Coordinates of C-alpha atoms in Angstrom, one line a residue:
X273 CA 22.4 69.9 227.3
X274 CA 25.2 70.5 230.0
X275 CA 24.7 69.8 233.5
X276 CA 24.6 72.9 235.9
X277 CA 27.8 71.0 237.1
X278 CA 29.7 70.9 234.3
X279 CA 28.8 74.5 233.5
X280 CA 30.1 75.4 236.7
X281 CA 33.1 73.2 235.7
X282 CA 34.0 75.0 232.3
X283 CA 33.3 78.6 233.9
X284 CA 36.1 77.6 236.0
X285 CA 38.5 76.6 233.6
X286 CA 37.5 79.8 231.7
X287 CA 38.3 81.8 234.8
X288 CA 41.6 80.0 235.6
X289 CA 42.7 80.3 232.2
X290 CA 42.1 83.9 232.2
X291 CA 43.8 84.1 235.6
X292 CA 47.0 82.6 234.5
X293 CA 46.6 84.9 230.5
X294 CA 46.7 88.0 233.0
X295 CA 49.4 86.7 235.1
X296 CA 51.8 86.0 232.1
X297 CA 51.3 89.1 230.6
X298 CA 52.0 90.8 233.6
X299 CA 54.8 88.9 234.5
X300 CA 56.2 88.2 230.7
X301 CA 54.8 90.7 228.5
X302 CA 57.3 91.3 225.9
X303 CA 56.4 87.2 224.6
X304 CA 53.5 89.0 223.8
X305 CA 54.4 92.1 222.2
X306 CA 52.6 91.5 218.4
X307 CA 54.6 94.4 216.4
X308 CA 52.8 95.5 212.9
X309 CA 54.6 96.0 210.3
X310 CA 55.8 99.5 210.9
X311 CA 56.8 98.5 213.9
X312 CA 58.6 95.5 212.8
X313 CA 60.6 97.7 210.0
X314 CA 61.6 99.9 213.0
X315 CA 62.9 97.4 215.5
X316 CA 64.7 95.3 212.6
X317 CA 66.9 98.0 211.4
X318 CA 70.5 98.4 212.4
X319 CA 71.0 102.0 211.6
X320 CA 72.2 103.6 215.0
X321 CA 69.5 106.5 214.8
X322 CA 65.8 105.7 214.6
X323 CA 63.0 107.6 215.1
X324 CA 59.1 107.0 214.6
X325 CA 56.8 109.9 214.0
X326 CA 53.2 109.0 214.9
X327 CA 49.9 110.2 216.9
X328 CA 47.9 108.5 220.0
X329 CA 47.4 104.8 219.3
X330 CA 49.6 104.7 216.2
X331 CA 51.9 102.2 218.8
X332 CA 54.6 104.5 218.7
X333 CA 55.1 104.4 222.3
X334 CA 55.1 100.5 222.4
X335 CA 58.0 100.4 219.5
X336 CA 60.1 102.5 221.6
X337 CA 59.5 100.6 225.1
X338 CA 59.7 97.3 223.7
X339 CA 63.4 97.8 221.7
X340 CA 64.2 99.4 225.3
X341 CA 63.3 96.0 227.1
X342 CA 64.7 94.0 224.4
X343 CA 68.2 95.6 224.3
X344 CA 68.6 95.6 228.0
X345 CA 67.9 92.1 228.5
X346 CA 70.0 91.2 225.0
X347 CA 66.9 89.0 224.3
X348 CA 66.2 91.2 220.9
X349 CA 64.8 89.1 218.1
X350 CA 66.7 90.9 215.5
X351 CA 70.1 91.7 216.7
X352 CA 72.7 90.7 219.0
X353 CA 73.0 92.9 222.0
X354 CA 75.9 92.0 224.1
X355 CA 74.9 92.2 227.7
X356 CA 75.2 93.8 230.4
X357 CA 74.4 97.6 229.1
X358 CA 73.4 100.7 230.0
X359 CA 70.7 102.9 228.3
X360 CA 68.9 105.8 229.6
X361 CA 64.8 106.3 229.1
X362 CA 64.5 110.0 228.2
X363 CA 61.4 111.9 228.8
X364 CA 60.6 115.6 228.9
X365 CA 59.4 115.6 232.4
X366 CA 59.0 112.9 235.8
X367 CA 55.4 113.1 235.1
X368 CA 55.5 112.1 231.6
X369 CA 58.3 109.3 232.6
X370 CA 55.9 108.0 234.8
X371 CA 52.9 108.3 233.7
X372 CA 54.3 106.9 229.3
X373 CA 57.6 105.9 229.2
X374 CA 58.5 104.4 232.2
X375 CA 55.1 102.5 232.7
X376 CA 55.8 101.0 228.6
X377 CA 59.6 99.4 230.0
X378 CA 57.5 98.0 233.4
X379 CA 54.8 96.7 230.8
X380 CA 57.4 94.6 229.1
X381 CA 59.9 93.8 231.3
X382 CA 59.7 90.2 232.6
X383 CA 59.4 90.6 236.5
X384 CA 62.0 88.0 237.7
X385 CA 64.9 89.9 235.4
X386 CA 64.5 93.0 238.0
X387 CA 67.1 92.6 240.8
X388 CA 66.9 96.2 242.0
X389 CA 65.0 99.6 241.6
X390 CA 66.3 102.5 242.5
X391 CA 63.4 105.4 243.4
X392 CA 63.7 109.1 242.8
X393 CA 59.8 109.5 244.2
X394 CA 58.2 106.7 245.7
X395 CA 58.6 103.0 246.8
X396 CA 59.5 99.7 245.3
X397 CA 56.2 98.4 246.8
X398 CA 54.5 100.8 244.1
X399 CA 56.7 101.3 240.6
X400 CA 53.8 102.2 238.9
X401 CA 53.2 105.6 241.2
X402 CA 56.6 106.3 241.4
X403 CA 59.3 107.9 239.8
X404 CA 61.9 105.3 239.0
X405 CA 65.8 106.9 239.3
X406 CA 67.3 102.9 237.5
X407 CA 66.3 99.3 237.5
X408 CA 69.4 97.0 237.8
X409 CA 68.8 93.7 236.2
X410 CA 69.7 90.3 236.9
X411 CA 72.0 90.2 234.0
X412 CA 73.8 93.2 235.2
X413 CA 71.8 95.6 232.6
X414 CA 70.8 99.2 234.3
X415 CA 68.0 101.3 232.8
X416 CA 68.4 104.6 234.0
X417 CA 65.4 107.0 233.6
X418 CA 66.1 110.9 232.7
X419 CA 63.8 113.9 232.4
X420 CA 64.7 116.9 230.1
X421 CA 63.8 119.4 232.4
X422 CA 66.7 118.1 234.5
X423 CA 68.8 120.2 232.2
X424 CA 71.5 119.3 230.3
X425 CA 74.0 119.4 232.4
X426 CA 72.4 116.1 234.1
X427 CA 73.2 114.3 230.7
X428 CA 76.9 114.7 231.2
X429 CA 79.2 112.0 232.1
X430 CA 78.7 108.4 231.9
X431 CA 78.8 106.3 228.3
X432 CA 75.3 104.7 227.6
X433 CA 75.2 101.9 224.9
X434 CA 71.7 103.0 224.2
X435 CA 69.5 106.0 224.4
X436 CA 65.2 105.8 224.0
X437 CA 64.0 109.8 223.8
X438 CA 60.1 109.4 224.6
X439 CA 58.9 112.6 222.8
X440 CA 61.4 115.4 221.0
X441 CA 64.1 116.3 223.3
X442 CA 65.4 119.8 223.4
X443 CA 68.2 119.9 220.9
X444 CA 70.8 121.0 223.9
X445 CA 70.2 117.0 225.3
X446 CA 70.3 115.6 222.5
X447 CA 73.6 116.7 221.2
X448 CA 74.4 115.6 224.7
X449 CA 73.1 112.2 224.6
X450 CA 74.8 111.9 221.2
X451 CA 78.0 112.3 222.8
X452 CA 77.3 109.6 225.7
X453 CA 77.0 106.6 222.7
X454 CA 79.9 108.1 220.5
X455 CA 82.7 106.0 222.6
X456 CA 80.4 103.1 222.7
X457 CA 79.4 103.3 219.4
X458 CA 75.8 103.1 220.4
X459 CA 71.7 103.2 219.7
X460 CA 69.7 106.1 219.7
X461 CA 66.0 105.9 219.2
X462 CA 62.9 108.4 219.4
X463 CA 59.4 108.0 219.3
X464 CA 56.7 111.2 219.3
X465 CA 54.0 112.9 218.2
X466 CA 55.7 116.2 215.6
X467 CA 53.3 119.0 217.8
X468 CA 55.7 121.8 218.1
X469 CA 56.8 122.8 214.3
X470 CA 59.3 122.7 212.2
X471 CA 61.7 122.5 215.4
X472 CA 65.3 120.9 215.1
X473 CA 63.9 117.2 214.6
X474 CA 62.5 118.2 211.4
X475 CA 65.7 119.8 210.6
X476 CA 68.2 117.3 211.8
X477 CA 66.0 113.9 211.6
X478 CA 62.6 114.9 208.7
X479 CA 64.9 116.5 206.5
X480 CA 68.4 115.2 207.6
X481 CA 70.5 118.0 206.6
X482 CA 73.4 116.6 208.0
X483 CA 73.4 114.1 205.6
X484 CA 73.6 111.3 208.3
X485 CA 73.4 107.4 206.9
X486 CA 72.6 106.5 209.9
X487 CA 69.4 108.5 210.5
X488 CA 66.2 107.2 209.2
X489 CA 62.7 107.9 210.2
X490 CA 59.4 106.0 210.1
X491 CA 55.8 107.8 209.6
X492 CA 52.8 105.9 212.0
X493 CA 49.5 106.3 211.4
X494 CA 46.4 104.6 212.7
X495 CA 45.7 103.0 209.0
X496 CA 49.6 101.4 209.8
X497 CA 48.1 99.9 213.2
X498 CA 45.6 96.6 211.9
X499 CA 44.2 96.4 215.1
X500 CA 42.2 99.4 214.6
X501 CA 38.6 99.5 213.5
X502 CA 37.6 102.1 211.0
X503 CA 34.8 102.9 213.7
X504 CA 37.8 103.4 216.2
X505 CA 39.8 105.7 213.6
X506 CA 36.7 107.8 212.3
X507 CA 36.3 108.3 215.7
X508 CA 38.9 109.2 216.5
X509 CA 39.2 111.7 213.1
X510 CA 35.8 113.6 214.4
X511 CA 37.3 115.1 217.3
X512 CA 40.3 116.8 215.9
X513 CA 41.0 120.3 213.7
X514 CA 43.1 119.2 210.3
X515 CA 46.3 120.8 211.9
X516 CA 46.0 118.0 214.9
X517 CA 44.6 115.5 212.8
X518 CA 48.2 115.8 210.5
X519 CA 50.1 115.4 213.4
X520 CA 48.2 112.7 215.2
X521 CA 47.1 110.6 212.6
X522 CA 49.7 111.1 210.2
X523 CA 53.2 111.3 212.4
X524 CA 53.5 114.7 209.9
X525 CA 54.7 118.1 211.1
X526 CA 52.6 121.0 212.1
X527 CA 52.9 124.4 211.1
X528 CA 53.8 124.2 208.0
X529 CA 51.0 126.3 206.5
X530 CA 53.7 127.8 204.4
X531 CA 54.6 124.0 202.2
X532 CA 53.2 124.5 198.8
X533 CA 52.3 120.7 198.8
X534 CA 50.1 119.9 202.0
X535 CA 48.4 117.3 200.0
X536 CA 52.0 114.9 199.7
X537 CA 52.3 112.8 202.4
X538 CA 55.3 110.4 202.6
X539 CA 53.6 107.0 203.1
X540 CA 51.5 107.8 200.5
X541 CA 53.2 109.0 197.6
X542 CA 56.6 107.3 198.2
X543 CA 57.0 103.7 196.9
X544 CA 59.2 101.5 197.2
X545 CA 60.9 100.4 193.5
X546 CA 60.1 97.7 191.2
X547 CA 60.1 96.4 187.6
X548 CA 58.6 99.0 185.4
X549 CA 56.7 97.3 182.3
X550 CA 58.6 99.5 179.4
X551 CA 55.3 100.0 178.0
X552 CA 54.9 102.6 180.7
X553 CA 58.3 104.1 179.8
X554 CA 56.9 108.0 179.1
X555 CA 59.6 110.6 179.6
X556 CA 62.0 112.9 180.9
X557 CA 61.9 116.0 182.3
X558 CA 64.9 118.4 183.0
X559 CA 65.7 121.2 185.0
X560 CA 69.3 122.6 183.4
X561 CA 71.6 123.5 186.3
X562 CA 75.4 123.8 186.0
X563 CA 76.5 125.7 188.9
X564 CA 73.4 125.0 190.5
X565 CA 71.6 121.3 190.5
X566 CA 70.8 119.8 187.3
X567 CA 68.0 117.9 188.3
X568 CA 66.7 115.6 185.7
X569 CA 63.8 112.5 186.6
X570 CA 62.5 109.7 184.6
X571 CA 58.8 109.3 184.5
X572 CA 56.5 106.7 184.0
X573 CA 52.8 106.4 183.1
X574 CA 50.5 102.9 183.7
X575 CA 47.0 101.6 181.7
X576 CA 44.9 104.3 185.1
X577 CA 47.5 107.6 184.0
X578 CA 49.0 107.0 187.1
X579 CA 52.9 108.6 187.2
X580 CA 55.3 107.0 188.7
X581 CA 58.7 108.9 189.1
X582 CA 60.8 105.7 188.6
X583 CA 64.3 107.4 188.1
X584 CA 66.8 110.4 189.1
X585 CA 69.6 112.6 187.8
X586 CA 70.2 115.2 190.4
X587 CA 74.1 116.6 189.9
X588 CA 75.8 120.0 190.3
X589 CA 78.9 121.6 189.1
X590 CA 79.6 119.2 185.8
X591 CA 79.5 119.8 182.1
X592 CA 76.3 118.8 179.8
X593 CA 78.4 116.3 178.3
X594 CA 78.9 114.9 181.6
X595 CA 75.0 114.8 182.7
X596 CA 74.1 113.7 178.7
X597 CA 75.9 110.4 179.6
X598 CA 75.2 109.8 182.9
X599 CA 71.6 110.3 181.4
X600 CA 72.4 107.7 179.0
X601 CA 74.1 105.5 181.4
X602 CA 70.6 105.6 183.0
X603 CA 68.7 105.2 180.2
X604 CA 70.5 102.1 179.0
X605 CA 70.2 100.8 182.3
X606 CA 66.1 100.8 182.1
X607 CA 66.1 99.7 178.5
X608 CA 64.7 103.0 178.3
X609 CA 63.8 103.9 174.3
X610 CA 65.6 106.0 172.1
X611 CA 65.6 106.6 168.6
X612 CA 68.5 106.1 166.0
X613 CA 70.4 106.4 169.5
X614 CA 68.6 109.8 170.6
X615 CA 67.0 110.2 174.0
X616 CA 64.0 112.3 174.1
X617 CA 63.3 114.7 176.6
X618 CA 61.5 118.2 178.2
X619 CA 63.7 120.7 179.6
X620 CA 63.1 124.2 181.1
X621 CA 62.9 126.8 178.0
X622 CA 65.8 129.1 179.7
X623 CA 68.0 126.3 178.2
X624 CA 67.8 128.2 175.5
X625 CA 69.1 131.0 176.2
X626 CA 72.8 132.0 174.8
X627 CA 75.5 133.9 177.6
X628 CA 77.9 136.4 176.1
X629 CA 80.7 133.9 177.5
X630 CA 78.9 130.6 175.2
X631 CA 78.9 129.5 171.6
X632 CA 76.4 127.4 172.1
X633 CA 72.8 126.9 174.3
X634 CA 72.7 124.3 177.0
X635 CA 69.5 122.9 174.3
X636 CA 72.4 122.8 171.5
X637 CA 75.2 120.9 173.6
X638 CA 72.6 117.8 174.9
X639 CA 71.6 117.5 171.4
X640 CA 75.4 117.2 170.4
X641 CA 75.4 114.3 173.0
X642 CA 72.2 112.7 171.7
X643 CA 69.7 114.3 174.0
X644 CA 67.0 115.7 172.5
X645 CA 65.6 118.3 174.7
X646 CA 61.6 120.0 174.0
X647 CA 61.8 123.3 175.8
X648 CA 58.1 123.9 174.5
X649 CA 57.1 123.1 178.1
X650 CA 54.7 125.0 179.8
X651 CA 55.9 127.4 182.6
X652 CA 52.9 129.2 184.1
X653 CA 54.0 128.4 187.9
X654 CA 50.5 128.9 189.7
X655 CA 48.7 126.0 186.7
X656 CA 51.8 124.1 186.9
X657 CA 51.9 124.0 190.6
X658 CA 48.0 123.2 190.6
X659 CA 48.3 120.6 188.2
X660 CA 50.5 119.0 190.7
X661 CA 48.1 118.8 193.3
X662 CA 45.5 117.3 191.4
X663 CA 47.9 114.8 190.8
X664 CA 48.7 114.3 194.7
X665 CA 45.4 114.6 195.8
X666 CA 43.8 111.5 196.9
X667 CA 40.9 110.6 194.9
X668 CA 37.3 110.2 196.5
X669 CA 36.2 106.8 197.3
X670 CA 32.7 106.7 198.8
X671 CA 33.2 103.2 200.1
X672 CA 36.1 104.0 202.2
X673 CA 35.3 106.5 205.6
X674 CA 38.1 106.3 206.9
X675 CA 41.7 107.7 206.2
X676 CA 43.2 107.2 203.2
X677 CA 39.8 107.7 201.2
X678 CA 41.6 107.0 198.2
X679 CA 44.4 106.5 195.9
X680 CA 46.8 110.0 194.5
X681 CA 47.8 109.9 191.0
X682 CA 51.4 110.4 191.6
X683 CA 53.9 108.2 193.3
X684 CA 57.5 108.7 193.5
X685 CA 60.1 105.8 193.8
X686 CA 62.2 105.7 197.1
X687 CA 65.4 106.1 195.5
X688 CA 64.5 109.7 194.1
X689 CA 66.1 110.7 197.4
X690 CA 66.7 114.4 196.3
X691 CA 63.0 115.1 194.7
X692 CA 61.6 113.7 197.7
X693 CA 63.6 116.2 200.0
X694 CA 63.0 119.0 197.8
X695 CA 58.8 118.2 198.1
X696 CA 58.9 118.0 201.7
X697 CA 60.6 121.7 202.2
X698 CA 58.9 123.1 199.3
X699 CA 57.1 126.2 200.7
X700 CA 55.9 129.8 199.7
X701 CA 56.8 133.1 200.2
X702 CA 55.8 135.2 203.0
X703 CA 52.5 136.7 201.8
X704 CA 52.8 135.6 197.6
X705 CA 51.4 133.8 195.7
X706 CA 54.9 132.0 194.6
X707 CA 57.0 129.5 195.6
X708 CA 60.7 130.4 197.4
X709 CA 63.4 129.7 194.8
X710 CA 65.6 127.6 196.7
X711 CA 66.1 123.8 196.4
X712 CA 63.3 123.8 193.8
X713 CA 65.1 121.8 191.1
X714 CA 63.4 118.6 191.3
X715 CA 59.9 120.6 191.3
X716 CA 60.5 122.7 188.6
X717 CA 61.2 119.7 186.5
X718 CA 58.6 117.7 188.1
X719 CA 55.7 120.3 187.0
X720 CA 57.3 120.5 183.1
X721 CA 56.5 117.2 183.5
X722 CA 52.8 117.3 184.9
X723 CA 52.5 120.1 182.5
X724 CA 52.5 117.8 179.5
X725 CA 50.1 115.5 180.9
X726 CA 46.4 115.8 180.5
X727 CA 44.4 117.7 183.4
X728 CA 41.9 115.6 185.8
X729 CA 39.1 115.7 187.5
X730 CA 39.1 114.6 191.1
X731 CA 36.5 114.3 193.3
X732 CA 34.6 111.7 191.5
X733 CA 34.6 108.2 192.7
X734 CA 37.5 106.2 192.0
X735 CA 37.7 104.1 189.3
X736 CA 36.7 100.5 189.3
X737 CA 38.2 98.9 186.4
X738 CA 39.1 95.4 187.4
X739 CA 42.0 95.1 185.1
X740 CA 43.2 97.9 186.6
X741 CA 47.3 97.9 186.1
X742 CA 47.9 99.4 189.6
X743 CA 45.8 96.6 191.0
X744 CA 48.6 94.2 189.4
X745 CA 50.8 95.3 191.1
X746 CA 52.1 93.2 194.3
X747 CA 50.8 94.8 197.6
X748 CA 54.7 95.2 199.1
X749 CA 55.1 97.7 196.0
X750 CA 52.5 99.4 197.1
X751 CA 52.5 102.2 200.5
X752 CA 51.4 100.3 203.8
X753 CA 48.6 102.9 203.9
X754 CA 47.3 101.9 200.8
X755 CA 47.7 97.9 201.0
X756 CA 45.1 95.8 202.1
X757 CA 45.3 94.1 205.6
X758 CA 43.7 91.0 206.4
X759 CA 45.4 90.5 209.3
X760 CA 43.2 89.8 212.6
X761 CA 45.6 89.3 215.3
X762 CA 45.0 89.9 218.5
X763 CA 46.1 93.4 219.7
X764 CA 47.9 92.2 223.2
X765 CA 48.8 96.4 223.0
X766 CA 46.8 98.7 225.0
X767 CA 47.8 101.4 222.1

């Protein structure tokens, strides 16, 4: 037994070790910083236009305050930032700057980098209280801080090599801020909780209409954040109507009542590719467009009936001969099968149909080009568009209580850019019980598809079969939701 002594003597140690753990944290945080792997995706891309969608304790906030901290002192583990730069901190008022954003860049920055601080409200004695105008660091960086309620006439002027919006700007500053990093051919990144709609951001970033290559987006939840406890997250769950709990927990829009879909969520349903046994090889399902899209997907089906949309066609303005080879091209790609040469296929029953102005049905001129196409599909839209979310709802598992309870039945492949897109906007008409026809290619042939697959039961438990094909499957092919973690690091973050 120890001595009273030398249990004095190890408390101390304890206690001086603890002392110095607090001080280099405070002084050095950003050694610290633990990213998950979310996070980690986020700060190692190089696209020029980031944003993460996500709820309290997701670690949103932390992404965005530690790539802030990690370009201005050009210490970033990923990329080489050339120092000194400019950015600016962008919140939407001097509250929220001081109170979120602008205690985040203090939490990380190492102290002896700060030569000067420049206060709008406050002293230098007491950052933390204040309202911070810039911080000039000792490598000739400056991190200015702006508020949106400044207007947008306050964004004018200078070049900034990098730009950190700390909740959705209004569009008016953003297109401003664009402008400031078009001469330096700079970083933009955002970081926020999707509470007010289907605003701009969903428009210009969710959805990227514009088409941008250099936009891309990353959906937080707390299952993405391993240093949660599933007591923590049910929690956390219990407190909140399902509208919140979408945007919070999931990073997903709210109001959007009106999406046909509710049940897909992007982290869940979107995989990322891999090698398809052909044995799962099932069909393909076409939605005939010649002015308008021709959308055409290849579908696969494991050992669980689990569908995996594993391929796309999505074209507009060409001939059937022209989307009969590309179809081909495709197929012989995959080593998908034919027979005697013949690809086999479903495809929407109006293909059938014969213009005044043509000698032959779109059905006649695949099959002149080897496609056979099956327009016995059924086209009943309210049982087709059911059938669908049977297939996207998550199934019941009673020994999971937290977020995701389960696994869906449908996944689509990341490179099915255009049925992915179509999903996410897919919503129904004011007051009907129908769908909006526009940009509903990919779902018409998506339920032809479904359609010709048997119906199932959910809310049972899920199924337990240990030689289960989807648990062959390598855990990166799988969603990060739906992977297990066994990681227990220590969460330095005060998410």
């Amino acid at each position: 037994m120890k001595s009273s002594m030398e249990l004095r003597s190890h408390y101390k140690q304890l206690t001086l070790y603890r002392q110095e753990l607090e001080r280099r944290l405070k002084e050095e945080g950003i050694r610290y910083y633990r990213p998950h792997q979310k996070q980690q995706d986020f700060h190692r891309s190089t696209l020029r236009n980031r944003w993460v969608f996500g709820g309290n304790r997701t670690g949103k906030t932390v992404s965005g305050g530690a790539e802030a901290v990690w370009y201005a002192t050009g210490n970033h583990p990923h990329k080489k930032i050339k120092t000194p730069n400019r950015g600016w901190v962008v919140s939407l008022t001097n509250e929220v700057q001081r109170d979120v954003a602008q205690r985040e860049v203090l939490r990380w920055l190492p102290k002896n980098m700060i030569a000067d601080v420049q206060m709008r409200k406050g002293t230098k004695d007491s950052l933390e209280t204040g309202i911070i105008d810039f911080i000039q660091l000792t490598n000739g960086s400056l991190i200015g801080f702006k508020s949106c309620d400044q207007g947008r006439a306050k964004f004018q002027g200078t070049s900034q090599h990098w730009i950190w919006f700390d909740e959705e700007p209004p569009e008016d500053v953003y297109s401003e801020c664009k402008m400031r990093v078009l001469d330096t051919v700079g970083d933009m990144w955002g970081t926020m909780t999707p509470l007010q709609g289907l605003t701009w951001v969903y428009d210009v970033i969710y959805m990227n209409e514009p088409q941008d290559k250099e936009v891309k987006y990353w959906l937080i939840q707390w299952a993405d954040n391993p240093h949660l406890s599933r007591e923590a997250i049910a929690q956390l769950e219990s407190t909140m109507s399902d509208e919140e709990r979408e945007a919070r927990q999931y990073g997903k829009f709210v109001a959007m009542s009106g999406l046909v879909y509710k049940e897909f969520v992007e982290d869940i349903h979107v995989i990322d590719p891999f090698d398809v046994p052909r044995s799962w090889y099932d069909n393909i399902s076409i939605d005939p467009g010649l002015d308008a899209p021709l959308s055409a997907h290849f579908y696969a089906v494991d050992g669980d009936n689990n569908i995996y949309v594993i391929e796309e066609h999505y074209q507009s303005g060409q001939s059937v001969e022209w989307h009969a080879e590309q179809l081909h091209a495709i197929a012989n790609r995959l080593g998908w099968p034919k027979r005697n040469g013949v690809l086999d296929a479903l495809i929407d029953s109006a293909a059938n149909q014969r213009t005044l102005a043509a000698e032959r049905t779109v059905t006649e001129l695949f099959y002149e080009h080897d496609v056979l196409a099956d327009t016995g599909v059924e086209k009943d839209i309210w049982t087709g568009l059911q059938r669908v979310k049977q297939y996207l709802k998550l199934r019941d598992n009673p020994q999971v209580d937290v977020w995701p309870r389960g696994k869906p039945k449908l996944f689509i492949f990341r490179n099915c850019v255009q049925m992915i897109r179509e999903i996410k906007s897919y919503r129904w008409k004011p007051d009907e019980d129908k769908p909006i026809k526009k940009n509903d290619h990919a779902m018409d042939d998506l339920k032809y598809y479904i359609m010709s697959r048997p119906d199932i039961v959910l809310g049972g438990p899920v199924e337990q079969n240990a030689m289960s094909h989807t648990k062959q499957l390598k855990q990166e092919h799988l969603p990060y939701a739906l992977r297990d973690n066994d990681t227990d690091d220590y969460d330095w973050h005060d998410l």
